[in-house]
PDB file of N, CA and C and ligand atoms in Angstrom:
ATOM      1  N   MET M  24       0.890  -1.193  -0.132  1.00 68.00           N
ATOM      2  CA  MET M  24       0.082  -0.018  -0.074  1.00 68.00           C
ATOM      3  C   MET M  24       0.858   1.149  -0.047  1.00 68.00           C
ATOM      4  N   ASP M  25       0.596   2.190  -0.947  1.00 85.00           N
ATOM      5  CA  ASP M  25       1.343   3.385  -1.023  1.00 85.00           C
ATOM      6  C   ASP M  25       1.006   4.349   0.094  1.00 85.00           C
ATOM      7  N   ILE M  26       1.957   5.043   0.639  1.00 95.00           N
ATOM      8  CA  ILE M  26       1.654   6.017   1.592  1.00 95.00           C
ATOM      9  C   ILE M  26       2.135   7.316   0.986  1.00 95.00           C
ATOM     10  N   VAL M  27       1.301   8.411   0.595  1.00 97.00           N
ATOM     11  CA  VAL M  27       1.603   9.559   0.267  1.00 97.00           C
ATOM     12  C   VAL M  27       1.272  10.731   1.351  1.00 97.00           C
ATOM     13  N   CYS M  28       2.059  11.690   1.379  1.00 98.00           N
ATOM     14  CA  CYS M  28       1.769  12.983   2.238  1.00 98.00           C
ATOM     15  C   CYS M  28       0.446  13.572   1.734  1.00 98.00           C
ATOM     16  N   GLY M  29      -0.425  13.800   2.819  1.00 97.00           N
ATOM     17  CA  GLY M  29      -1.797  14.381   2.528  1.00 97.00           C
ATOM     18  C   GLY M  29      -1.769  15.876   1.856  1.00 97.00           C
ATOM     19  N   THR M  30      -0.481  16.434   2.129  1.00 97.00           N
ATOM     20  CA  THR M  30      -0.556  17.839   1.862  1.00 97.00           C
ATOM     21  C   THR M  30       0.232  17.988   0.337  1.00 97.00           C
ATOM     22  N   CYS M  31       1.400  17.474   0.169  1.00 97.00           N
ATOM     23  CA  CYS M  31       2.013  17.707  -1.030  1.00 97.00           C
ATOM     24  C   CYS M  31       2.022  16.454  -2.017  1.00 97.00           C
ATOM     25  N   GLY M  32       1.591  15.473  -1.537  1.00 97.00           N
ATOM     26  CA  GLY M  32       1.498  14.010  -2.316  1.00 97.00           C
ATOM     27  C   GLY M  32       2.840  13.352  -2.382  1.00 97.00           C
ATOM     28  N   ARG M  33       3.961  13.711  -1.668  1.00 97.00           N
ATOM     29  CA  ARG M  33       5.165  13.093  -1.755  1.00 97.00           C
ATOM     30  C   ARG M  33       4.963  11.533  -1.306  1.00 97.00           C
ATOM     31  N   GLU M  34       5.705  10.730  -1.891  1.00 97.00           N
ATOM     32  CA  GLU M  34       5.592   9.377  -1.488  1.00 97.00           C
ATOM     33  C   GLU M  34       6.490   9.123  -0.242  1.00 97.00           C
ATOM     34  N   LEU M  35       5.824   8.271   0.668  1.00 97.00           N
ATOM     35  CA  LEU M  35       6.443   7.944   1.863  1.00 97.00           C
ATOM     36  C   LEU M  35       6.341   6.555   2.106  1.00 97.00           C
ATOM     37  N   ARG M  36       7.525   6.062   2.992  1.00 96.00           N
ATOM     38  CA  ARG M  36       7.514   4.656   3.510  1.00 96.00           C
ATOM     39  C   ARG M  36       7.163   4.599   4.905  1.00 96.00           C
ATOM     40  N   ALA M  37       6.487   3.436   5.055  1.00 96.00           N
ATOM     41  CA  ALA M  37       5.953   3.105   6.342  1.00 96.00           C
ATOM     42  C   ALA M  37       6.866   3.080   7.421  1.00 96.00           C
ATOM     43  N   GLU M  38       8.067   2.538   6.884  1.00 96.00           N
ATOM     44  CA  GLU M  38       9.155   2.320   8.046  1.00 96.00           C
ATOM     45  C   GLU M  38       9.691   3.502   8.343  1.00 96.00           C
ATOM     46  N   ASP M  39       9.485   4.674   7.836  1.00 97.00           N
ATOM     47  CA  ASP M  39      10.068   6.018   7.961  1.00 97.00           C
ATOM     48  C   ASP M  39       9.307   6.726   8.942  1.00 97.00           C
ATOM     49  N   GLU M  40       8.213   6.242   9.382  1.00 96.00           N
ATOM     50  CA  GLU M  40       7.163   7.111  10.403  1.00 96.00           C
ATOM     51  C   GLU M  40       8.058   7.459  11.415  1.00 96.00           C
ATOM     52  N   GLU M  41       7.856   8.768  11.904  1.00 95.00           N
ATOM     53  CA  GLU M  41       8.581   9.487  12.995  1.00 95.00           C
ATOM     54  C   GLU M  41       9.887  10.065  12.211  1.00 95.00           C
ATOM     55  N   LYS M  42      10.609   9.644  11.192  1.00 97.00           N
ATOM     56  CA  LYS M  42      11.829  10.187  10.664  1.00 97.00           C
ATOM     57  C   LYS M  42      11.408  11.141   9.559  1.00 97.00           C
ATOM     58  N   THR M  43      10.563  10.854   8.613  1.00 97.00           N
ATOM     59  CA  THR M  43      10.225  11.625   7.469  1.00 97.00           C
ATOM     60  C   THR M  43       8.662  11.995   7.416  1.00 97.00           C
ATOM     61  N   TRP M  44       7.909  11.437   8.300  1.00 98.00           N
ATOM     62  CA  TRP M  44       6.533  11.736   8.346  1.00 98.00           C
ATOM     63  C   TRP M  44       5.898  11.596   9.544  1.00 98.00           C
ATOM     64  N   ARG M  45       4.641  12.065   9.935  1.00 97.00           N
ATOM     65  CA  ARG M  45       3.984  11.705  11.020  1.00 97.00           C
ATOM     66  C   ARG M  45       2.369  11.524  10.597  1.00 97.00           C
ATOM     67  N   GLU M  46       1.731  11.104  11.516  1.00 97.00           N
ATOM     68  CA  GLU M  46       0.215  10.895  11.230  1.00 97.00           C
ATOM     69  C   GLU M  46      -0.402  12.174  11.628  1.00 97.00           C
ATOM     70  N   CYS M  47      -1.369  12.685  10.939  1.00 97.00           N
ATOM     71  CA  CYS M  47      -2.184  13.843  11.540  1.00 97.00           C
ATOM     72  C   CYS M  47      -3.001  13.309  12.466  1.00 97.00           C
ATOM     73  N   ARG M  48      -3.024  13.737  13.772  1.00 97.00           N
ATOM     74  CA  ARG M  48      -3.822  13.303  14.711  1.00 97.00           C
ATOM     75  C   ARG M  48      -5.357  13.662  14.602  1.00 97.00           C
ATOM     76  N   ILE M  49      -5.649  14.525  13.553  1.00 96.00           N
ATOM     77  CA  ILE M  49      -7.080  14.725  13.405  1.00 96.00           C
ATOM     78  C   ILE M  49      -7.657  14.033  12.169  1.00 96.00           C
ATOM     79  N   CYS M  50      -7.086  14.019  11.135  1.00 97.00           N
ATOM     80  CA  CYS M  50      -7.628  13.279  10.020  1.00 97.00           C
ATOM     81  C   CYS M  50      -6.997  12.030   9.603  1.00 97.00           C
ATOM     82  N   LYS M  51      -5.827  11.654  10.521  1.00 97.00           N
ATOM     83  CA  LYS M  51      -5.236  10.477  10.447  1.00 97.00           C
ATOM     84  C   LYS M  51      -4.384  10.199   9.106  1.00 97.00           C
ATOM     85  N   LYS M  52      -4.217  11.288   8.270  1.00 97.00           N
ATOM     86  CA  LYS M  52      -3.448  11.040   6.974  1.00 97.00           C
ATOM     87  C   LYS M  52      -1.933  11.150   7.542  1.00 97.00           C
ATOM     88  N   PRO M  53      -1.207  10.595   6.664  1.00 98.00           N
ATOM     89  CA  PRO M  53       0.289  10.850   6.826  1.00 98.00           C
ATOM     90  C   PRO M  53       0.527  12.107   6.241  1.00 98.00           C
ATOM     91  N   VAL M  54       1.669  12.958   6.969  1.00 98.00           N
ATOM     92  CA  VAL M  54       1.985  13.977   6.423  1.00 98.00           C
ATOM     93  C   VAL M  54       3.512  14.165   6.649  1.00 98.00           C
ATOM     94  N   CYS M  55       4.270  14.625   5.520  1.00 98.00           N
ATOM     95  CA  CYS M  55       5.764  14.652   5.677  1.00 98.00           C
ATOM     96  C   CYS M  55       6.086  15.911   6.643  1.00 98.00           C
ATOM     97  N   LEU M  56       7.391  15.595   7.033  1.00 97.00           N
ATOM     98  CA  LEU M  56       7.811  16.761   8.007  1.00 97.00           C
ATOM     99  C   LEU M  56       7.734  18.131   7.612  1.00 97.00           C
ATOM    100  N   ASP M  57       8.029  18.252   6.154  1.00 97.00           N
ATOM    101  CA  ASP M  57       7.898  19.701   5.676  1.00 97.00           C
ATOM    102  C   ASP M  57       6.735  20.147   5.752  1.00 97.00           C
ATOM    103  N   ASP M  58       5.426  19.432   5.926  1.00 97.00           N
ATOM    104  CA  ASP M  58       4.085  19.989   5.954  1.00 97.00           C
ATOM    105  C   ASP M  58       3.311  19.709   7.199  1.00 97.00           C
ATOM    106  N   ILE M  59       4.147  19.274   8.108  1.00 97.00           N
ATOM    107  CA  ILE M  59       3.462  18.834   9.355  1.00 97.00           C
ATOM    108  C   ILE M  59       3.487  20.278  10.241  1.00 97.00           C
ATOM    109  N   HIS M  60       2.584  20.337  10.923  1.00 97.00           N
ATOM    110  CA  HIS M  60       2.572  21.541  11.926  1.00 97.00           C
ATOM    111  C   HIS M  60       2.162  20.900  13.507  1.00 97.00           C
ATOM    112  N   TYR M  61       2.558  21.628  14.365  1.00 96.00           N
ATOM    113  CA  TYR M  61       2.210  21.247  15.780  1.00 96.00           C
ATOM    114  C   TYR M  61       1.488  22.277  16.372  1.00 96.00           C
ATOM    115  N   ILE M  62       0.333  21.812  16.999  1.00 96.00           N
ATOM    116  CA  ILE M  62      -0.512  22.552  17.774  1.00 96.00           C
ATOM    117  C   ILE M  62      -0.716  22.133  19.235  1.00 96.00           C
ATOM    118  N   GLY M  63      -0.901  23.017  20.220  1.00 95.00           N
ATOM    119  CA  GLY M  63      -1.192  22.737  21.574  1.00 95.00           C
ATOM    120  C   GLY M  63      -2.804  22.475  21.773  1.00 95.00           C
ATOM    121  N   VAL M  64      -3.146  21.675  22.305  1.00 94.00           N
ATOM    122  CA  VAL M  64      -4.593  21.452  22.710  1.00 94.00           C
ATOM    123  C   VAL M  64      -4.756  21.104  24.191  1.00 94.00           C
ATOM    124  N   TRP M  65      -5.755  21.879  24.806  1.00 95.00           N
ATOM    125  CA  TRP M  65      -5.981  21.454  26.223  1.00 95.00           C
ATOM    126  C   TRP M  65      -6.624  20.156  26.423  1.00 95.00           C
ATOM    127  N   ARG M  66      -6.039  19.453  27.399  1.00 95.00           N
ATOM    128  CA  ARG M  66      -6.657  18.164  27.662  1.00 95.00           C
ATOM    129  C   ARG M  66      -7.143  18.068  29.200  1.00 95.00           C
ATOM    130  N   ARG M  67      -8.286  17.558  29.478  1.00 96.00           N
ATOM    131  CA  ARG M  67      -8.601  17.635  30.938  1.00 96.00           C
ATOM    132  C   ARG M  67      -7.963  16.339  31.601  1.00 96.00           C
ATOM    133  N   GLY M  68      -7.098  16.643  32.455  1.00 95.00           N
ATOM    134  CA  GLY M  68      -6.358  15.662  33.340  1.00 95.00           C
ATOM    135  C   GLY M  68      -7.329  15.331  34.577  1.00 95.00           C
ATOM    136  N   LEU M  69      -6.714  14.237  35.247  1.00 94.00           N
ATOM    137  CA  LEU M  69      -7.589  13.844  36.480  1.00 94.00           C
ATOM    138  C   LEU M  69      -7.497  14.943  37.451  1.00 94.00           C
ATOM    139  N   TYR M  70      -6.436  15.645  37.577  1.00 95.00           N
ATOM    140  CA  TYR M  70      -6.388  16.697  38.819  1.00 95.00           C
ATOM    141  C   TYR M  70      -6.366  17.952  38.186  1.00 95.00           C
ATOM    142  N   ARG M  71      -5.605  18.149  37.004  1.00 96.00           N
ATOM    143  CA  ARG M  71      -5.741  19.592  36.495  1.00 96.00           C
ATOM    144  C   ARG M  71      -5.643  19.366  34.889  1.00 96.00           C
ATOM    145  N   ASP M  72      -6.082  20.374  34.184  1.00 97.00           N
ATOM    146  CA  ASP M  72      -5.947  20.387  32.811  1.00 97.00           C
ATOM    147  C   ASP M  72      -4.375  20.589  32.247  1.00 97.00           C
ATOM    148  N   TYR M  73      -3.943  20.144  30.991  1.00 97.00           N
ATOM    149  CA  TYR M  73      -2.729  20.372  30.646  1.00 97.00           C
ATOM    150  C   TYR M  73      -2.706  20.252  29.269  1.00 97.00           C
ATOM    151  N   VAL M  74      -1.573  20.912  28.513  1.00 97.00           N
ATOM    152  CA  VAL M  74      -1.594  21.058  27.092  1.00 97.00           C
ATOM    153  C   VAL M  74      -0.795  20.039  26.613  1.00 97.00           C
ATOM    154  N   GLU M  75      -1.334  19.277  25.465  1.00 96.00           N
ATOM    155  CA  GLU M  75      -0.735  18.312  24.770  1.00 96.00           C
ATOM    156  C   GLU M  75      -0.305  18.794  23.369  1.00 96.00           C
ATOM    157  N   VAL M  76       0.889  18.721  22.815  1.00 96.00           N
ATOM    158  CA  VAL M  76       1.273  19.016  21.721  1.00 96.00           C
ATOM    159  C   VAL M  76       0.882  17.921  20.692  1.00 96.00           C
ATOM    160  N   ILE M  77       0.171  18.171  19.467  1.00 97.00           N
ATOM    161  CA  ILE M  77      -0.119  17.073  18.555  1.00 97.00           C
ATOM    162  C   ILE M  77       0.230  17.593  17.146  1.00 97.00           C
ATOM    163  N   PRO M  78       0.630  16.581  16.244  1.00 97.00           N
ATOM    164  CA  PRO M  78       0.962  16.757  15.013  1.00 97.00           C
ATOM    165  C   PRO M  78      -0.335  16.838  14.184  1.00 97.00           C
ATOM    166  N   VAL M  79      -0.538  17.821  13.222  1.00 97.00           N
ATOM    167  CA  VAL M  79      -1.599  18.035  12.429  1.00 97.00           C
ATOM    168  C   VAL M  79      -1.289  18.437  10.900  1.00 97.00           C
ATOM    169  N   CYS M  80      -2.103  18.237  10.176  1.00 97.00           N
ATOM    170  CA  CYS M  80      -1.802  18.602   8.603  1.00 97.00           C
ATOM    171  C   CYS M  80      -2.133  20.002   8.631  1.00 97.00           C
ATOM    172  N   GLU M  81      -1.777  20.712   7.328  1.00 95.00           N
ATOM    173  CA  GLU M  81      -2.178  21.948   6.951  1.00 95.00           C
ATOM    174  C   GLU M  81      -3.518  22.300   7.226  1.00 95.00           C
ATOM    175  N   ASN M  82      -4.408  21.212   6.428  1.00 94.00           N
ATOM    176  CA  ASN M  82      -5.906  21.498   6.528  1.00 94.00           C
ATOM    177  C   ASN M  82      -6.459  21.633   7.985  1.00 94.00           C
ATOM    178  N   ASP M  83      -5.982  20.968   8.955  1.00 95.00           N
ATOM    179  CA  ASP M  83      -6.468  20.840  10.207  1.00 95.00           C
ATOM    180  C   ASP M  83      -5.909  21.958  11.212  1.00 95.00           C
ATOM    181  N   MET M  84      -5.099  22.724  10.625  1.00 93.00           N
ATOM    182  CA  MET M  84      -4.610  24.010  11.386  1.00 93.00           C
ATOM    183  C   MET M  84      -5.777  24.842  11.826  1.00 93.00           C
ATOM    184  N   PRO M  85      -5.668  25.436  13.028  1.00 85.00           N
ATOM    185  CA  PRO M  85      -6.664  26.348  13.563  1.00 85.00           C
ATOM    186  C   PRO M  85      -6.727  27.515  12.381  1.00 85.00           C
ATOM    187  N   ARG M  86      -7.643  28.182  12.206  1.00 78.00           N
ATOM    188  CA  ARG M  86      -7.665  29.318  11.358  1.00 78.00           C
ATOM    189  C   ARG M  86      -6.661  30.277  11.519  1.00 78.00           C
ATOM    190  N   LYS M  87      -5.859  30.646  10.548  1.00 69.00           N
ATOM    191  CA  LYS M  87      -4.740  31.511  10.468  1.00 69.00           C
ATOM    192  C   LYS M  87      -5.345  32.876  10.696  1.00 69.00           C
ATOM    193  N   ARG M  88      -4.356  33.760  11.620  1.00 68.00           N
ATOM    194  CA  ARG M  88      -4.768  35.179  11.651  1.00 68.00           C
ATOM    195  C   ARG M  88      -4.199  35.991  10.502  1.00 68.00           C
ATOM    196  N   ARG M  89      -4.681  36.782  10.204  1.00 66.00           N
ATOM    197  CA  ARG M  89      -3.877  37.659   9.100  1.00 66.00           C
ATOM    198  C   ARG M  89      -3.446  39.158   9.597  1.00 66.00           C
TER     199      ARG M  89
HETATM  200 ZN1  LIG Q 106       4.285  16.852   2.273  1.00 81.44          ZN
HETATM  201 ZN1  LIG Q 107      -5.315  16.530   8.906  1.00 81.44          ZN
END
């Protein structure tokens, strides 16, 4: 099964996950490290809330400010 970057269409190898690409945590598409973005999201913890940093693709970025 071919894996391609969900943003630029570059071909990726399954064994290179974490090295050349990561999976978008929102849409689950593979995204190469050139196109990946990291966002902080609030998580509700047992005792207190905390920020988790997750990889997301361009499409799932929060709306950009101009
Ligand atoms: Zn890409
Ligand atoms: Zn995505």
